[in-house]
Coordinates of N, CA and C in Angstrom, one line a residue:
Y17 N 96.1 121.5 71.9 CA 97.0 120.5 72.2 C 97.1 120.3 73.8
G18 N 97.3 119.1 74.2 CA 97.5 118.8 75.6 C 97.2 117.3 75.9
C19 N 97.0 117.0 77.1 CA 96.7 115.6 77.5 C 95.2 115.4 77.4
T20 N 94.8 114.4 76.6 CA 93.4 114.2 76.4 C 92.9 112.9 77.2
D21 N 93.7 112.3 78.0 CA 93.3 111.1 78.7 C 92.8 111.5 80.1
P22 N 91.5 111.3 80.4 CA 90.9 111.7 81.7 C 91.5 110.9 82.9
G23 N 92.2 109.8 82.6 CA 92.9 109.1 83.7 C 94.2 109.6 84.0
A24 N 94.7 110.6 83.3 CA 96.0 111.2 83.6 C 96.0 112.3 84.6
L25 N 97.1 112.5 85.3 CA 97.2 113.5 86.3 C 97.0 114.9 85.7
N26 N 97.5 115.1 84.5 CA 97.4 116.5 83.9 C 96.4 116.5 82.8
Y27 N 95.3 115.8 82.9 CA 94.2 115.8 81.9 C 93.8 117.3 81.6
D28 N 93.7 117.6 80.4 CA 93.2 119.0 80.0 C 91.9 118.8 79.2
P29 N 90.7 119.1 79.9 CA 89.5 119.0 79.2 C 89.3 119.9 78.0
L30 N 90.1 120.9 77.9 CA 90.0 121.8 76.7 C 90.9 121.4 75.5
A31 N 91.7 120.4 75.8 CA 92.6 119.9 74.7 C 91.8 119.1 73.7
N32 N 92.0 119.4 72.4 CA 91.3 118.6 71.3 C 92.2 117.7 70.6
M33 N 93.5 117.7 70.9 CA 94.5 116.8 70.3 C 95.6 116.5 71.3
D34 N 95.8 115.2 71.5 CA 96.8 114.7 72.5 C 98.2 115.0 72.0
D35 N 99.0 115.6 72.8 CA 100.4 115.9 72.5 C 101.4 115.0 73.1
G36 N 101.0 113.9 73.8 CA 101.9 113.0 74.4 C 102.5 113.4 75.7
T37 N 101.9 114.4 76.4 CA 102.4 114.9 77.6 C 101.7 114.3 78.9
C38 N 100.8 113.3 78.7 CA 100.1 112.8 79.8 C 101.0 112.2 80.9
E39 N 100.7 112.4 82.2 CA 101.5 111.9 83.3 C 100.6 111.0 84.1
Y40 N 101.2 109.9 84.6 CA 100.4 108.9 85.4 C 101.2 108.6 86.7
T41 N 100.4 108.1 87.6 CA 101.0 107.6 88.9 C 101.4 106.1 88.7
V42 N 102.3 105.6 89.5 CA 102.6 104.2 89.5 C 102.7 103.8 91.0
E43 N 102.6 102.5 91.2 CA 102.7 101.9 92.5 C 104.1 101.4 92.7
Q44 N 104.6 101.6 93.9 CA 105.9 100.9 94.3 C 105.7 100.2 95.6
S45 N 106.0 98.9 95.7 CA 105.9 98.1 96.9 C 107.3 97.8 97.4
I46 N 107.4 97.9 98.7 CA 108.7 97.6 99.3 C 108.5 96.6 100.5
D47 N 109.3 95.5 100.5 CA 109.2 94.5 101.5 C 110.1 94.9 102.7
L48 N 109.6 94.8 103.9 CA 110.4 95.1 105.1 C 110.6 93.8 105.9
A49 N 111.8 93.4 106.2 CA 112.1 92.2 106.9 C 112.1 92.5 108.4
A50 N 111.6 91.5 109.2 CA 111.6 91.6 110.7 C 113.0 91.4 111.2
Y51 N 113.3 92.0 112.4 CA 114.6 91.8 113.1 C 115.8 92.2 112.2
Q52 N 115.6 93.2 111.5 CA 116.7 93.7 110.6 C 116.5 95.2 110.3
M53 N 117.6 95.9 110.2 CA 117.6 97.3 109.8 C 117.5 97.3 108.3
N54 N 116.3 97.6 107.8 CA 116.0 97.6 106.3 C 116.5 98.9 105.8
N55 N 117.1 98.9 104.6 CA 117.6 100.1 104.0 C 116.7 100.3 102.7
I56 N 115.8 101.2 102.8 CA 114.8 101.4 101.7 C 114.9 102.7 101.0
S57 N 114.3 102.8 99.8 CA 114.2 104.1 99.1 C 113.0 104.0 98.2
F58 N 112.7 105.2 97.6 CA 111.5 105.3 96.8 C 111.9 105.9 95.4
N59 N 111.3 105.3 94.4 CA 111.6 105.8 93.0 C 110.3 106.5 92.5
V60 N 109.4 106.7 93.4 CA 108.2 107.6 93.1 C 108.2 108.8 94.0
D61 N 107.5 109.8 93.6 CA 107.6 111.1 94.4 C 106.7 111.1 95.6
V62 N 107.1 110.3 96.6 CA 106.3 110.2 97.8 C 106.4 111.6 98.6
G63 N 107.5 112.3 98.4 CA 107.6 113.6 99.2 C 106.5 114.6 98.8
G64 N 106.0 114.5 97.6 CA 104.9 115.4 97.2 C 103.6 114.9 97.5
S65 N 103.5 113.6 98.0 CA 102.2 113.0 98.2 C 101.9 112.5 99.6
Y66 N 103.0 112.2 100.4 CA 102.8 111.6 101.7 C 103.7 112.3 102.7
E67 N 103.3 112.4 103.9 CA 104.2 112.7 105.0 C 104.9 111.4 105.3
F68 N 106.1 111.4 105.9 CA 106.8 110.2 106.2 C 106.0 109.2 107.0
S69 N 105.3 109.7 108.0 CA 104.5 108.8 108.9 C 103.4 108.1 108.1
E70 N 102.9 108.7 107.1 CA 101.7 108.1 106.3 C 102.2 107.0 105.4
I71 N 103.4 106.9 105.1 CA 104.0 105.9 104.2 C 103.8 104.5 104.7
F72 N 103.9 104.4 106.0 CA 103.9 103.1 106.6 C 102.5 102.5 107.0
G73 N 101.5 103.3 107.0 CA 100.1 102.9 107.2 C 100.0 102.1 108.5
D74 N 99.6 100.8 108.4 CA 99.4 100.0 109.6 C 100.7 99.2 110.0
V75 N 101.8 99.4 109.3 CA 103.1 98.8 109.6 C 103.6 99.4 110.9
G76 N 103.9 98.6 111.9 CA 104.5 99.2 113.1 C 106.0 99.4 112.9
V77 N 106.4 100.7 113.0 CA 107.8 101.1 112.9 C 108.3 101.4 114.2
L78 N 109.4 100.7 114.6 CA 110.1 101.0 115.8 C 110.9 102.3 115.7
L79 N 111.7 102.3 114.5 CA 112.6 103.4 114.3 C 112.9 103.5 112.8
A80 N 113.0 104.7 112.4 CA 113.5 105.0 111.0 C 114.4 106.3 111.0
Y81 N 115.4 106.3 110.2 CA 116.2 107.5 110.1 C 117.0 107.5 108.8
N82 N 117.5 108.7 108.5 CA 118.3 108.9 107.2 C 119.7 109.3 107.6
D83 N 120.5 109.6 106.6 CA 121.9 109.9 106.8 C 122.2 111.3 107.3
M84 N 121.1 112.1 107.5 CA 121.2 113.4 108.1 C 120.9 113.4 109.6
D85 N 120.8 112.2 110.1 CA 120.4 112.0 111.6 C 119.1 112.6 111.9
E86 N 118.1 112.5 111.0 CA 116.7 112.8 111.2 C 116.0 111.5 111.5
Y87 N 115.2 111.5 112.6 CA 114.6 110.3 113.1 C 113.1 110.3 113.0
Y88 N 112.5 109.1 112.9 CA 111.1 108.9 113.0 C 110.9 107.8 114.1
V89 N 110.4 108.1 115.2 CA 110.2 107.1 116.3 C 108.8 107.3 116.8
P90 N 107.8 106.7 116.2 CA 106.4 107.0 116.5 C 106.0 106.8 117.9
E91 N 106.5 105.8 118.6 CA 106.2 105.5 120.0 C 106.4 106.7 120.9
F92 N 107.4 107.5 120.5 CA 107.7 108.6 121.3 C 107.3 110.0 120.7
G93 N 106.5 109.9 119.6 CA 106.0 111.1 118.9 C 107.1 111.9 118.2
I94 N 108.2 111.2 117.8 CA 109.3 111.9 117.2 C 109.2 111.7 115.6
N95 N 109.1 112.8 114.9 CA 109.2 112.8 113.4 C 110.0 114.0 112.9
Q96 N 111.3 113.8 112.9 CA 112.1 114.9 112.4 C 112.2 114.8 110.8
I97 N 111.8 113.7 110.2 CA 111.9 113.6 108.8 C 110.8 114.4 108.1
G98 N 109.6 114.4 108.6 CA 108.5 115.2 107.9 C 108.1 114.5 106.6
S99 N 108.6 115.0 105.5 CA 108.3 114.4 104.2 C 109.6 113.9 103.7
S100 N 109.6 112.8 102.9 CA 110.8 112.2 102.4 C 111.4 113.0 101.2
E101 N 112.7 112.8 101.1 CA 113.4 113.5 99.9 C 113.8 112.4 98.9
Y102 N 113.7 112.7 97.6 CA 113.9 111.7 96.6 C 115.3 111.1 96.7
Y103 N 116.3 111.9 97.1 CA 117.7 111.4 97.1 C 118.0 110.5 98.3
Q104 N 117.2 110.5 99.3 CA 117.5 109.8 100.5 C 117.2 108.3 100.5
G105 N 118.0 107.5 101.1 CA 117.7 106.2 101.5 C 117.3 106.3 103.0
Y106 N 116.5 105.3 103.5 CA 116.0 105.4 104.9 C 116.2 104.0 105.5
Y107 N 116.8 104.0 106.7 CA 116.9 102.8 107.5 C 115.6 102.7 108.3
V108 N 115.0 101.5 108.2 CA 113.7 101.3 108.9 C 113.8 99.9 109.7
F109 N 113.5 100.0 110.9 CA 113.4 98.8 111.8 C 111.9 98.7 112.2
I110 N 111.2 97.6 111.8 CA 109.8 97.4 112.1 C 109.6 96.7 113.4
S111 N 108.5 96.8 114.0 CA 108.1 96.1 115.3 C 107.6 94.8 114.9
G112 N 107.8 93.8 115.8 CA 107.2 92.5 115.7 C 108.1 91.5 114.9
A113 N 107.6 90.3 114.9 CA 108.3 89.2 114.3 C 108.0 88.9 112.9
D114 N 107.0 89.5 112.3 CA 106.5 89.2 111.0 C 107.0 90.3 110.0
P115 N 107.4 89.8 108.8 CA 107.8 90.8 107.8 C 106.6 91.6 107.3
A116 N 106.8 92.7 106.7 CA 105.7 93.6 106.3 C 106.0 94.2 104.9
S117 N 105.1 94.8 104.3 CA 105.3 95.5 103.1 C 104.5 96.8 103.1
I118 N 105.1 97.8 102.3 CA 104.4 99.0 102.1 C 104.2 99.2 100.7
T119 N 103.1 99.9 100.3 CA 102.9 100.2 98.9 C 102.5 101.7 98.8
V120 N 103.2 102.4 98.0 CA 102.9 103.9 97.7 C 102.6 104.1 96.3
E121 N 101.8 105.1 96.0 CA 101.4 105.4 94.6 C 101.7 106.9 94.4
A122 N 102.5 107.2 93.4 CA 102.8 108.6 93.1 C 103.4 108.6 91.7
E123 N 103.8 109.8 91.3 CA 104.4 110.0 90.0 C 105.8 109.4 90.0
P124 N 106.3 108.7 89.0 CA 107.6 108.2 89.0 C 108.7 109.3 89.0
L125 N 109.8 109.1 89.6 CA 110.8 110.1 89.7 C 111.7 109.9 88.4
S126 N 112.3 111.0 88.0 CA 113.2 110.9 86.8 C 114.5 110.3 87.3
V127 N 115.1 109.4 86.5 CA 116.4 108.8 86.8 C 117.5 109.9 86.6
F128 N 117.2 111.0 86.0 CA 118.1 112.1 85.8 C 118.2 113.0 86.9
N129 N 117.4 112.8 88.0 CA 117.5 113.7 89.2 C 118.9 113.4 89.8
E130 N 119.6 114.5 90.1 CA 120.9 114.4 90.7 C 120.9 114.0 92.2
I131 N 121.8 113.2 92.6 CA 122.0 112.8 94.0 C 123.4 113.2 94.3
T132 N 123.6 114.1 95.3 CA 124.9 114.5 95.7 C 125.5 113.5 96.7
L133 N 126.7 113.0 96.5 CA 127.4 112.2 97.4 C 128.4 113.1 98.1
N134 N 128.4 113.1 99.4 CA 129.3 114.0 100.2 C 130.5 113.2 100.7
P135 N 131.7 113.8 100.7 CA 132.9 113.1 101.3 C 132.8 113.0 102.8
Y136 N 133.6 112.1 103.3 CA 133.8 112.0 104.8 C 132.5 111.6 105.5
M137 N 131.6 110.9 104.8 CA 130.4 110.4 105.5 C 129.8 109.3 104.8
M138 N 129.0 108.5 105.5 CA 128.3 107.4 104.8 C 127.0 108.0 104.3
N139 N 127.0 108.1 103.0 CA 125.7 108.6 102.3 C 124.8 107.5 102.2
N140 N 123.5 107.7 102.6 CA 122.5 106.7 102.4 C 121.6 107.2 101.3
I141 N 121.6 106.6 100.1 CA 121.0 107.2 98.9 C 119.9 106.3 98.4
S142 N 119.0 106.9 97.6 CA 117.9 106.2 97.0 C 118.4 105.6 95.7
Y143 N 117.7 104.6 95.1 CA 117.9 104.1 93.8 C 116.7 104.4 93.0
L144 N 116.9 105.3 92.0 CA 115.7 105.8 91.2 C 115.2 105.0 90.1
P145 N 116.1 104.2 89.4 CA 115.6 103.4 88.2 C 114.6 102.4 88.7
S146 N 113.7 102.0 87.8 CA 112.7 100.9 88.1 C 113.2 99.6 87.8
E147 N 114.3 99.5 87.0 CA 114.9 98.2 86.6 C 116.2 98.0 87.4
D148 N 116.6 96.8 87.5 CA 117.9 96.5 88.2 C 119.0 96.9 87.3
R149 N 120.1 97.4 87.9 CA 121.3 97.8 87.2 C 122.5 97.3 88.0
S150 N 123.6 97.1 87.4 CA 124.8 96.7 88.1 C 125.4 97.9 88.9
A151 N 125.9 97.6 90.1 CA 126.6 98.7 90.9 C 127.8 99.2 90.1
E152 N 128.5 98.3 89.4 CA 129.6 98.8 88.6 C 129.2 99.8 87.6
S153 N 128.1 99.7 86.9 CA 127.7 100.6 85.9 C 127.1 101.9 86.5
V154 N 126.4 101.8 87.6 CA 125.8 102.9 88.3 C 126.9 103.9 88.8
F155 N 128.0 103.3 89.3 CA 129.1 104.1 89.9 C 130.3 104.2 89.0
N156 N 130.1 103.9 87.8 CA 131.2 104.0 86.8 C 131.7 105.5 86.8
D157 N 133.0 105.7 86.9 CA 133.6 107.0 86.9 C 133.3 107.8 88.2
I158 N 132.8 107.2 89.2 CA 132.6 107.9 90.5 C 133.6 107.2 91.5
P159 N 134.3 108.1 92.2 CA 135.4 107.5 93.1 C 134.8 107.0 94.4
V160 N 134.2 105.8 94.3 CA 133.6 105.2 95.5 C 134.6 104.3 96.2
L161 N 134.6 104.3 97.5 CA 135.4 103.4 98.3 C 134.6 102.2 98.6
L162 N 133.3 102.4 98.9 CA 132.4 101.3 99.3 C 131.0 101.6 99.0
V163 N 130.2 100.6 98.5 CA 128.8 100.7 98.4 C 128.2 99.4 99.1
S164 N 127.2 99.6 99.9 CA 126.6 98.4 100.6 C 125.1 98.5 100.6
N165 N 124.5 97.3 100.8 CA 123.0 97.3 101.0 C 122.7 96.6 102.3
D166 N 121.4 96.4 102.6 CA 121.0 95.8 103.9 C 121.1 94.3 103.9
Q167 N 121.5 93.7 102.8 CA 121.7 92.2 102.8 C 123.1 91.8 103.0
G168 N 124.0 92.7 103.4 CA 125.4 92.4 103.6 C 126.2 92.2 102.4
Q169 N 125.8 92.9 101.3 CA 126.5 92.8 100.0 C 127.2 94.1 99.8
Y170 N 128.4 94.0 99.1 CA 129.2 95.2 98.9 C 129.7 95.3 97.5
Y171 N 130.1 96.5 97.2 CA 130.8 96.8 95.9 C 132.0 97.7 96.4
V172 N 133.2 97.1 96.3 CA 134.5 97.7 96.8 C 135.4 97.6 95.6
P173 N 135.4 98.6 94.6 CA 136.1 98.5 93.4 C 137.6 98.3 93.6
S174 N 138.2 99.0 94.6 CA 139.7 98.9 94.8 C 140.1 97.5 95.2
L175 N 139.2 96.7 95.8 CA 139.6 95.3 96.2 C 139.0 94.3 95.2
G176 N 138.3 94.7 94.2 CA 137.7 93.8 93.2 C 136.5 93.0 93.8
V177 N 135.9 93.6 94.9 CA 134.7 92.9 95.5 C 133.4 93.5 94.9
N178 N 132.5 92.6 94.5 CA 131.2 93.1 94.0 C 130.2 92.0 94.2
S179 N 129.8 91.8 95.5 CA 128.7 90.9 95.8 C 127.3 91.4 95.5
I180 N 127.2 92.8 95.3 CA 125.9 93.3 95.0 C 125.5 92.9 93.6
D181 N 126.4 93.0 92.6 CA 126.1 92.5 91.3 C 126.0 91.0 91.2
A182 N 126.8 90.3 92.0 CA 126.7 88.8 92.0 C 125.3 88.4 92.4
A183 N 124.6 89.2 93.2 CA 123.3 88.9 93.7 C 122.2 89.5 92.8
G184 N 122.5 90.1 91.7 CA 121.5 90.6 90.8 C 121.5 92.1 90.6
G185 N 122.4 92.8 91.3 CA 122.6 94.2 91.0 C 121.7 95.1 92.0
M186 N 121.7 96.4 91.7 CA 120.9 97.3 92.5 C 119.5 97.2 92.1
T187 N 118.6 97.4 93.1 CA 117.2 97.1 92.9 C 116.3 98.3 93.4
A188 N 115.2 98.5 92.7 CA 114.2 99.6 93.1 C 113.7 99.2 94.5
G189 N 113.5 100.2 95.4 CA 113.0 99.9 96.7 C 114.1 99.8 97.7
E190 N 115.4 99.5 97.3 CA 116.5 99.4 98.2 C 117.2 100.7 98.3
G191 N 117.7 101.0 99.5 CA 118.6 102.1 99.7 C 120.0 101.6 99.7
Y192 N 121.0 102.5 99.5 CA 122.4 102.0 99.4 C 123.3 103.0 100.2
S193 N 124.2 102.5 100.9 CA 125.1 103.2 101.7 C 126.4 103.4 100.8
V194 N 126.8 104.6 100.7 CA 128.0 104.9 99.8 C 129.0 105.8 100.5
F195 N 130.2 105.3 100.5 CA 131.3 106.1 101.0 C 132.3 106.5 99.9
L196 N 132.6 107.7 99.7 CA 133.4 108.2 98.6 C 134.9 108.1 99.0
E197 N 135.7 107.9 97.9 CA 137.2 108.1 98.1 C 137.4 109.6 97.8
G198 N 138.3 110.2 98.5 CA 138.6 111.6 98.2 C 137.9 112.6 99.1
S199 N 138.1 113.9 98.8 CA 137.6 115.0 99.6 C 136.6 115.9 98.9
S200 N 136.1 115.5 97.7 CA 135.2 116.3 97.0 C 133.8 115.6 96.8
A201 N 132.8 116.4 96.9 CA 131.4 115.9 96.7 C 131.3 115.6 95.2
V202 N 130.4 114.6 94.9 CA 130.2 114.1 93.5 C 128.7 114.0 93.3
D203 N 128.3 114.4 92.1 CA 126.9 114.1 91.7 C 126.7 112.9 91.0
L204 N 125.8 112.1 91.4 CA 125.5 110.8 90.8 C 124.4 111.0 89.7

C-alpha cells in the first residue's frame, strides 16, 4: 500500500496498491499593486521550498516586513525574514510604476493549522483557505476589535462595519491585520 502516482511528491515505487495518500503541489499567484503597501500571504508551504528573497524572482521589492518587525530590504542587503512562516502576512512595497505578480508552487497548507493572535498588537496574519470566506464566519467567536486588508476594507463587529464581506470576503493571497479585544491570546 502507498502512493502509486509517479507525479505525486510521495510516490512509492514499491507500492502495489494505491491507498489515497498521494500528495501534490499547487501554484499560488499573488498580484502586487504599484505605489501601495500590499498585504500578502501564502496558502502553500513556501517556507519549506523557498527563501523569502527567492519568492519574488525578478519583481523589484523596495521593502517587505512582517508583524515581528523583521525586514527584507534587498537594496541594502537586509533579509531578517529568511524563510516565510505559514501564519504570517507580509507587507510588500514593490519598486516601479507597474503592478507585478508572483507565482509560487508548493504543497497546500492545511486550513487547520493554528494561527495565534496576540493581544495588544496588530497581528498580520495569513489566510490559508483557497476559497473566499466571510470575515464574519472566519472570526466567529473570536474577540476581534478590528480586521483590515490592504484595500482599505474593515471588519469591526462592535460597530457593525463589514466592508471586507461587502467586497467579497477574505481571499487567498491576501494578508489581514487583526487587533484583538481583551488581554488574552487566541488561536484562530
